[in-house]
Amino acid sequence: MRDPDLSVKIGKIKLKNPVIVASGTFGFGEEFKDFFDLHQLGALITKGISLEPMIGNLPPRIFETEGGLLNSIGLQNPGFECFVNEKLPYLRKIGTHAIVNFFGNTPTEYTELARRLSEVRGISGLEMNISCPNVKQGGILFGCDPGMTYQVVRSVRRSTQLTLIVKLSPNVTDIARMAKSAEEGGADAVSLINTFRAMAINIHSRKPELGNFIGGLSGPAIKPIALRMVWEVSRVVHIPVIGIGGITKAEDAIEFILAGATAVQVGTANLVNPNTAVEVIAGIKKYLLQTKACRVRKLIGLFKV
Ligand SMILES: Cc1cc2nc3c(=O)[nH]c(=O)nc-3n(C[C@H](O)[C@H](O)[C@H](O)COP(=O)(O)O)c2cc1C
């Protein structure tokens, strides 16, 4: 039997396979170059970038929970100029798509940054973070209100020709409504989910485990909720949905695809096993061969109800 076709399309981007590494869990790529050839990835999404550098939140910023990880990094990043001068040259050589995750404090900052990112060479697409739970900035304000989501997405849409993915927050009552607003604003795709607002307390010191008190929960603990949200969203939008949340193995990724995701992102699992993404790609291929499916695209939304 011929090798199955793993390719999928997100906006204008043709991915060789549906596996992407998630923002904030894969640095700017170079950090992972000794583990595997990055060209194997469907795409790589960078740490979130802002116009100016940010130092992030007070430590401790990471705390492991049962089945999950709490983080309150606070969108620490080197800022646009440094990203373009010091990080992008490496990303241009990786042989797969580099998608830049970005955010701003105001709609004007989002628009300005999207415009500037569109003027530099080597970026295949933008992932707009309107969902970071760890900072007042980072767009959570926009991401929790359908009207504001629509407005900010629409103004960014007008400032870039690049494929625009809008990353949604799970910290809302009706995520499908937010997805619809992003679609109406002109998003080419939605990605979900970002982390859940959460916390942990040290019973001996009686202090919070995170310097910022509240952080975002990720990892296997959130997978079933993420899957439910992806399913709900994929039923109401006509643009591709990218599934994120607790993926550690091919079976998880396949579940998301059956629920309606066109592609998936591997996040926290990269920090446990840096080879997770390539193992997920190999596992999807094996599943397609075993089930005699010739293309992964045929599996999207095949979930039977
Ligand atoms: C340490 C850490 C840093 C993150 N930084 C970002 C970020 O800068 N921008 C963003 O949109 N999401 C960020 N995320 C969220 C992830 O991209 C992903 O949406 C989330 O962790 C859920 O997926 P997972 O369970 O596979 O990790 C971060 C997550 C972690 C654990």
Short mmCIF file of C-alpha atoms and ligand atoms in Angstrom, two decimals:
data_model
loop_
_atom_site.label_atom_id
_atom_site.label_comp_id
_atom_site.label_asym_id
_atom_site.label_seq_id
_atom_site.Cartn_x
_atom_site.Cartn_y
_atom_site.Cartn_z
CA MET A 1 0.00 0.00 0.00
CA ARG A 2 1.18 3.53 -0.81
CA ASP A 3 2.19 5.86 2.00
CA PRO A 4 -0.92 7.64 3.32
CA ASP A 5 -1.33 11.33 2.58
CA LEU A 6 -0.97 13.28 5.83
CA SER A 7 -1.24 16.75 4.32
CA VAL A 8 -3.87 19.28 5.43
CA LYS A 9 -4.56 22.92 4.63
CA ILE A 10 -5.00 25.80 7.07
CA GLY A 11 -5.79 29.03 5.24
CA LYS A 12 -3.06 29.43 2.65
CA ILE A 13 -0.69 27.08 4.46
CA LYS A 14 -0.29 23.55 3.17
CA LEU A 15 1.01 21.41 6.02
CA LYS A 16 2.83 18.16 5.21
CA ASN A 17 1.12 16.62 8.24
CA PRO A 18 -1.41 17.85 10.82
CA VAL A 19 1.00 18.00 13.78
CA ILE A 20 2.12 21.41 15.02
CA VAL A 21 4.09 22.27 18.14
CA ALA A 22 2.25 24.70 20.42
CA SER A 23 3.23 28.19 21.43
CA GLY A 24 5.32 28.54 24.58
CA THR A 25 6.29 24.89 24.72
CA PHE A 26 8.86 24.78 21.92
CA GLY A 27 10.76 28.06 22.33
CA PHE A 28 11.80 29.41 18.94
CA GLY A 29 12.70 25.97 17.58
CA GLU A 30 16.47 26.08 18.03
CA GLU A 31 16.13 24.83 21.61
CA PHE A 32 14.84 21.50 20.21
CA LYS A 33 17.19 21.06 17.24
CA ASP A 34 19.29 18.34 18.89
CA PHE A 35 16.29 16.08 19.47
CA PHE A 36 14.99 15.66 15.90
CA ASP A 37 14.92 17.28 12.47
CA LEU A 38 12.36 20.04 12.76
CA HIS A 39 11.46 19.77 9.07
CA GLN A 40 9.37 16.72 10.03
CA LEU A 41 6.82 18.93 11.78
CA GLY A 42 3.64 20.11 10.09
CA ALA A 43 4.47 23.54 11.53
CA LEU A 44 6.08 25.20 14.51
CA ILE A 45 4.41 27.96 16.51
CA THR A 46 6.70 30.35 18.35
CA LYS A 47 6.45 31.67 21.88
CA GLY A 48 4.05 34.64 21.95
CA ILE A 49 5.58 37.91 20.74
CA SER A 50 4.65 41.46 21.71
CA LEU A 51 5.78 44.78 20.23
CA GLU A 52 8.09 45.43 23.20
CA PRO A 53 10.04 42.86 25.27
CA MET A 54 8.31 41.52 28.39
CA ILE A 55 9.95 40.12 31.52
CA GLY A 56 7.00 37.99 32.60
CA ASN A 57 5.64 37.17 36.06
CA LEU A 58 7.31 36.61 39.42
CA PRO A 59 8.71 33.11 40.08
CA PRO A 60 7.81 30.33 40.76
CA ARG A 61 6.16 30.20 37.35
CA ILE A 62 5.73 26.46 36.85
CA PHE A 63 4.12 23.90 39.14
CA GLU A 64 3.33 20.29 38.33
CA THR A 65 -0.12 18.98 39.28
CA GLU A 66 -1.62 15.50 38.92
CA GLY A 67 -1.92 14.93 35.19
CA GLY A 68 -1.17 18.55 34.43
CA LEU A 69 1.05 21.60 34.60
CA LEU A 70 0.32 25.02 36.02
CA ASN A 71 2.23 27.91 34.47
CA SER A 72 2.23 31.63 34.97
CA ILE A 73 5.05 32.64 32.64
CA GLY A 74 3.24 35.90 31.92
CA LEU A 75 4.13 36.08 28.23
CA GLN A 76 7.83 36.73 28.77
CA ASN A 77 9.33 37.36 25.34
CA PRO A 78 12.14 39.27 23.63
CA GLY A 79 9.83 41.62 21.68
CA PHE A 80 9.39 42.13 17.93
CA GLU A 81 12.82 43.62 17.04
CA CYS A 82 14.83 40.97 18.84
CA PHE A 83 12.58 38.22 17.46
CA VAL A 84 13.19 39.36 13.89
CA ASN A 85 16.94 39.87 14.33
CA GLU A 86 17.83 36.92 16.55
CA LYS A 87 15.16 34.21 16.29
CA LEU A 88 13.68 34.44 12.80
CA PRO A 89 16.94 33.72 10.90
CA TYR A 90 17.00 30.23 12.41
CA LEU A 91 13.29 29.66 11.75
CA ARG A 92 13.82 30.47 8.06
CA LYS A 93 16.05 27.40 7.78
CA ILE A 94 13.96 24.73 9.50
CA GLY A 95 12.27 23.42 6.36
CA THR A 96 8.74 23.68 7.69
CA HIS A 97 6.24 26.44 8.36
CA ALA A 98 6.97 28.93 11.12
CA ILE A 99 3.81 30.45 12.55
CA VAL A 100 4.23 33.39 14.93
CA ASN A 101 2.04 33.61 18.01
CA PHE A 102 1.47 37.24 18.99
CA PHE A 103 -0.54 39.48 21.30
CA GLY A 104 -1.01 43.11 22.31
CA ASN A 105 -2.50 45.23 25.08
CA THR A 106 -4.87 47.11 22.79
CA PRO A 107 -6.47 46.48 19.39
CA THR A 108 -4.03 49.03 17.92
CA GLU A 109 -1.06 47.07 19.25
CA TYR A 110 -2.44 43.83 17.79
CA THR A 111 -2.93 45.48 14.41
CA GLU A 112 0.45 47.19 14.40
CA LEU A 113 2.29 44.01 15.32
CA ALA A 114 0.43 41.92 12.73
CA ARG A 115 1.33 44.51 10.09
CA ARG A 116 5.01 44.50 11.04
CA LEU A 117 5.18 40.69 11.17
CA SER A 118 3.67 40.57 7.68
CA GLU A 119 6.49 42.71 6.31
CA VAL A 120 9.29 40.32 7.22
CA ARG A 121 10.29 37.28 5.20
CA GLY A 122 9.99 33.73 6.50
CA ILE A 123 6.69 33.71 8.39
CA SER A 124 3.94 31.44 7.03
CA GLY A 125 1.14 32.54 9.30
CA LEU A 126 0.08 34.30 12.48
CA GLU A 127 -1.59 32.87 15.55
CA MET A 128 -3.35 35.62 17.43
CA ASN A 129 -3.48 34.98 21.17
CA ILE A 130 -6.62 36.48 22.65
CA SER A 131 -6.61 33.97 25.43
CA CYS A 132 -3.66 34.15 27.82
CA PRO A 133 -4.98 33.71 31.38
CA ASN A 134 -1.80 34.91 33.09
CA VAL A 135 -1.75 38.60 32.30
CA LYS A 136 -4.32 41.32 31.98
CA GLN A 137 -2.76 41.97 28.61
CA GLY A 138 -2.46 38.92 26.34
CA GLY A 139 -5.91 39.54 25.11
CA ILE A 140 -7.99 37.59 27.62
CA LEU A 141 -10.20 40.67 27.77
CA PHE A 142 -10.90 40.43 24.03
CA GLY A 143 -11.15 36.65 24.10
CA CYS A 144 -13.98 36.54 26.62
CA ASP A 145 -16.38 38.85 24.82
CA PRO A 146 -17.79 37.96 21.39
CA GLY A 147 -18.18 41.59 20.30
CA MET A 148 -14.59 42.46 21.22
CA THR A 149 -13.32 39.26 19.63
CA TYR A 150 -15.02 40.24 16.39
CA GLN A 151 -13.64 43.80 16.49
CA VAL A 152 -10.03 42.93 17.25
CA VAL A 153 -9.95 40.07 14.74
CA ARG A 154 -11.46 42.29 12.06
CA SER A 155 -8.89 45.02 12.53
CA VAL A 156 -6.02 42.51 12.48
CA ARG A 157 -7.50 40.85 9.39
CA ARG A 158 -7.30 44.19 7.57
CA SER A 159 -3.63 44.56 8.44
CA THR A 160 -2.30 41.23 7.16
CA GLN A 161 -2.48 38.93 4.14
CA LEU A 162 -0.88 36.10 6.10
CA THR A 163 -2.96 33.14 7.22
CA LEU A 164 -4.58 34.25 10.46
CA ILE A 165 -5.33 31.73 13.21
CA VAL A 166 -7.21 32.97 16.28
CA LYS A 167 -6.41 31.14 19.52
CA LEU A 168 -9.37 30.81 21.84
CA SER A 169 -9.69 30.74 25.59
CA PRO A 170 -11.51 27.91 27.34
CA ASN A 171 -12.34 30.30 30.21
CA VAL A 172 -15.70 31.23 28.72
CA THR A 173 -19.24 29.91 28.97
CA ASP A 174 -19.74 29.38 25.25
CA ILE A 175 -16.56 28.82 23.26
CA ALA A 176 -18.51 28.13 20.05
CA ARG A 177 -19.83 31.69 20.15
CA MET A 178 -16.27 33.08 20.41
CA ALA A 179 -15.20 30.89 17.49
CA LYS A 180 -18.08 32.19 15.40
CA SER A 181 -17.10 35.79 16.21
CA ALA A 182 -13.50 35.08 15.18
CA GLU A 183 -14.74 33.57 11.92
CA GLU A 184 -17.00 36.55 11.23
CA GLY A 185 -14.06 38.89 11.97
CA GLY A 186 -12.09 37.19 9.17
CA ALA A 187 -10.02 34.45 10.85
CA ASP A 188 -8.76 31.73 8.50
CA ALA A 189 -8.79 29.20 11.34
CA VAL A 190 -9.33 28.93 15.08
CA SER A 191 -7.05 27.08 17.48
CA LEU A 192 -8.26 25.84 20.84
CA ILE A 193 -7.68 25.63 23.67
CA ASN A 194 -5.34 27.81 25.65
CA THR A 195 -4.95 26.98 29.35
CA PHE A 196 -7.58 26.99 32.12
CA ARG A 197 -7.29 29.51 34.96
CA ALA A 198 -6.22 27.46 37.95
CA MET A 199 -4.18 27.48 41.17
CA ALA A 200 -2.45 25.35 43.80
CA ILE A 201 -1.68 25.99 47.49
CA ASN A 202 1.25 24.69 49.51
CA ILE A 203 -0.35 23.49 52.75
CA HIS A 204 2.89 23.81 54.73
CA SER A 205 3.75 27.39 53.87
CA ARG A 206 0.05 28.16 53.24
CA LYS A 207 1.19 30.14 50.24
CA PRO A 208 0.26 29.76 46.58
CA GLU A 209 2.60 27.54 44.57
CA LEU A 210 2.85 30.20 41.83
CA GLY A 211 4.29 33.67 42.33
CA ASN A 212 1.34 35.06 40.41
CA PHE A 213 -1.15 33.00 42.54
CA ILE A 214 -3.19 32.05 39.48
CA GLY A 215 -1.82 30.30 36.41
CA GLY A 216 -2.97 28.29 33.44
CA LEU A 217 -3.55 24.54 33.59
CA SER A 218 -2.39 22.42 30.64
CA GLY A 219 -1.49 18.78 29.98
CA PRO A 220 -3.42 15.47 29.94
CA ALA A 221 -5.80 16.67 32.70
CA ILE A 222 -7.49 19.08 30.28
CA LYS A 223 -7.76 16.78 27.24
CA PRO A 224 -11.36 15.61 27.61
CA ILE A 225 -12.59 19.19 28.05
CA ALA A 226 -10.52 20.40 25.10
CA LEU A 227 -11.94 17.60 22.98
CA ARG A 228 -15.51 18.53 23.89
CA MET A 229 -14.80 22.17 23.00
CA VAL A 230 -13.22 21.27 19.65
CA TRP A 231 -16.27 19.19 18.81
CA GLU A 232 -18.65 22.01 19.76
CA VAL A 233 -16.69 24.56 17.74
CA SER A 234 -16.23 22.41 14.66
CA ARG A 235 -20.00 22.00 14.40
CA VAL A 236 -20.61 25.73 14.04
CA VAL A 237 -17.69 27.18 12.04
CA HIS A 238 -16.77 26.69 8.40
CA ILE A 239 -13.06 27.38 8.84
CA PRO A 240 -10.48 24.81 10.00
CA VAL A 241 -10.26 24.07 13.72
CA ILE A 242 -6.90 23.25 15.30
CA GLY A 243 -7.20 21.05 18.39
CA ILE A 244 -4.97 21.65 21.41
CA GLY A 245 -4.98 20.31 24.94
CA GLY A 246 -3.22 17.41 26.62
CA ILE A 247 -2.07 15.58 23.50
CA THR A 248 0.71 13.15 24.42
CA LYS A 249 0.29 10.39 21.82
CA ALA A 250 -1.12 9.65 18.36
CA GLU A 251 -4.38 8.27 19.77
CA ASP A 252 -5.09 11.65 21.39
CA ALA A 253 -4.43 13.48 18.13
CA ILE A 254 -6.70 11.09 16.22
CA GLU A 255 -9.50 11.70 18.73
CA PHE A 256 -9.25 15.45 18.05
CA ILE A 257 -9.28 14.89 14.29
CA LEU A 258 -12.34 12.63 14.54
CA ALA A 259 -14.00 15.33 16.66
CA GLY A 260 -13.52 17.80 13.80
CA ALA A 261 -9.97 19.16 14.05
CA THR A 262 -8.08 19.64 10.79
CA ALA A 263 -4.76 19.78 12.66
CA VAL A 264 -3.53 19.47 16.24
CA GLN A 265 -0.93 21.10 18.46
CA VAL A 266 1.33 19.33 20.93
CA GLY A 267 2.15 21.53 23.95
CA THR A 268 3.09 20.47 27.48
CA ALA A 269 4.08 16.99 26.27
CA ASN A 270 7.13 18.56 24.53
CA LEU A 271 8.47 19.44 27.98
CA VAL A 272 8.19 15.81 29.14
CA ASN A 273 9.34 14.07 25.96
CA PRO A 274 10.81 16.41 23.33
CA ASN A 275 10.16 13.80 20.63
CA THR A 276 6.39 13.67 21.25
CA ALA A 277 5.42 15.49 18.04
CA VAL A 278 7.39 13.16 15.74
CA GLU A 279 6.05 10.14 17.59
CA VAL A 280 2.50 11.47 17.10
CA ILE A 281 3.15 11.90 13.35
CA ALA A 282 4.43 8.30 13.09
CA GLY A 283 1.43 7.02 15.08
CA ILE A 284 -1.09 8.80 12.86
CA LYS A 285 0.57 7.32 9.79
CA LYS A 286 0.44 3.84 11.34
CA TYR A 287 -3.27 4.26 12.19
CA LEU A 288 -4.03 5.29 8.60
CA LEU A 289 -2.18 2.24 7.28
CA GLN A 290 -3.93 -0.09 9.72
CA THR A 291 -7.36 1.28 8.91
CA LYS A 292 -6.57 1.39 5.17
CA ALA A 293 -7.34 5.10 5.02
CA CYS A 294 -5.42 6.85 2.24
CA ARG A 295 -5.60 10.41 3.59
CA VAL A 296 -5.83 11.96 7.02
CA ARG A 297 -8.25 14.58 5.67
CA LYS A 298 -10.87 11.84 5.33
CA LEU A 299 -10.89 11.38 9.11
CA ILE A 300 -11.78 14.97 9.98
CA GLY A 301 -15.07 15.05 11.88
CA LEU A 302 -15.72 11.37 11.21
CA PHE A 303 -16.88 10.97 14.80
CA LYS A 304 -20.18 9.07 14.75
CA VAL A 305 -23.09 10.32 16.81
C1 LIG B 1 4.93 26.99 29.67
C2 LIG B 1 3.83 27.36 28.72
C3 LIG B 1 3.89 28.56 28.01
C4 LIG B 1 2.86 28.91 27.12
N1 LIG B 1 2.96 30.08 26.41
C5 LIG B 1 1.99 30.40 25.51
C6 LIG B 1 2.09 31.59 24.71
O1 LIG B 1 3.06 32.35 24.78
N2 LIG B 1 1.07 31.87 23.85
C7 LIG B 1 -0.03 31.04 23.71
O2 LIG B 1 -0.93 31.33 22.92
N3 LIG B 1 -0.13 29.89 24.44
C8 LIG B 1 0.84 29.56 25.32
N4 LIG B 1 0.74 28.39 26.05
C9 LIG B 1 -0.44 27.50 25.86
C10 LIG B 1 -0.13 26.32 24.94
O3 LIG B 1 0.27 26.74 23.66
C11 LIG B 1 -1.37 25.38 24.83
O4 LIG B 1 -2.45 26.09 24.28
C12 LIG B 1 -1.81 24.82 26.19
O5 LIG B 1 -0.69 24.51 26.99
C13 LIG B 1 -2.70 23.57 26.07
O6 LIG B 1 -2.05 22.54 25.37
P1 LIG B 1 -1.23 21.34 26.11
O7 LIG B 1 -2.15 20.75 27.14
O8 LIG B 1 -0.86 20.38 25.02
O9 LIG B 1 -0.05 21.98 26.73
C14 LIG B 1 1.75 28.04 26.94
C15 LIG B 1 1.70 26.82 27.67
C16 LIG B 1 2.72 26.47 28.54
C17 LIG B 1 2.63 25.16 29.29
#
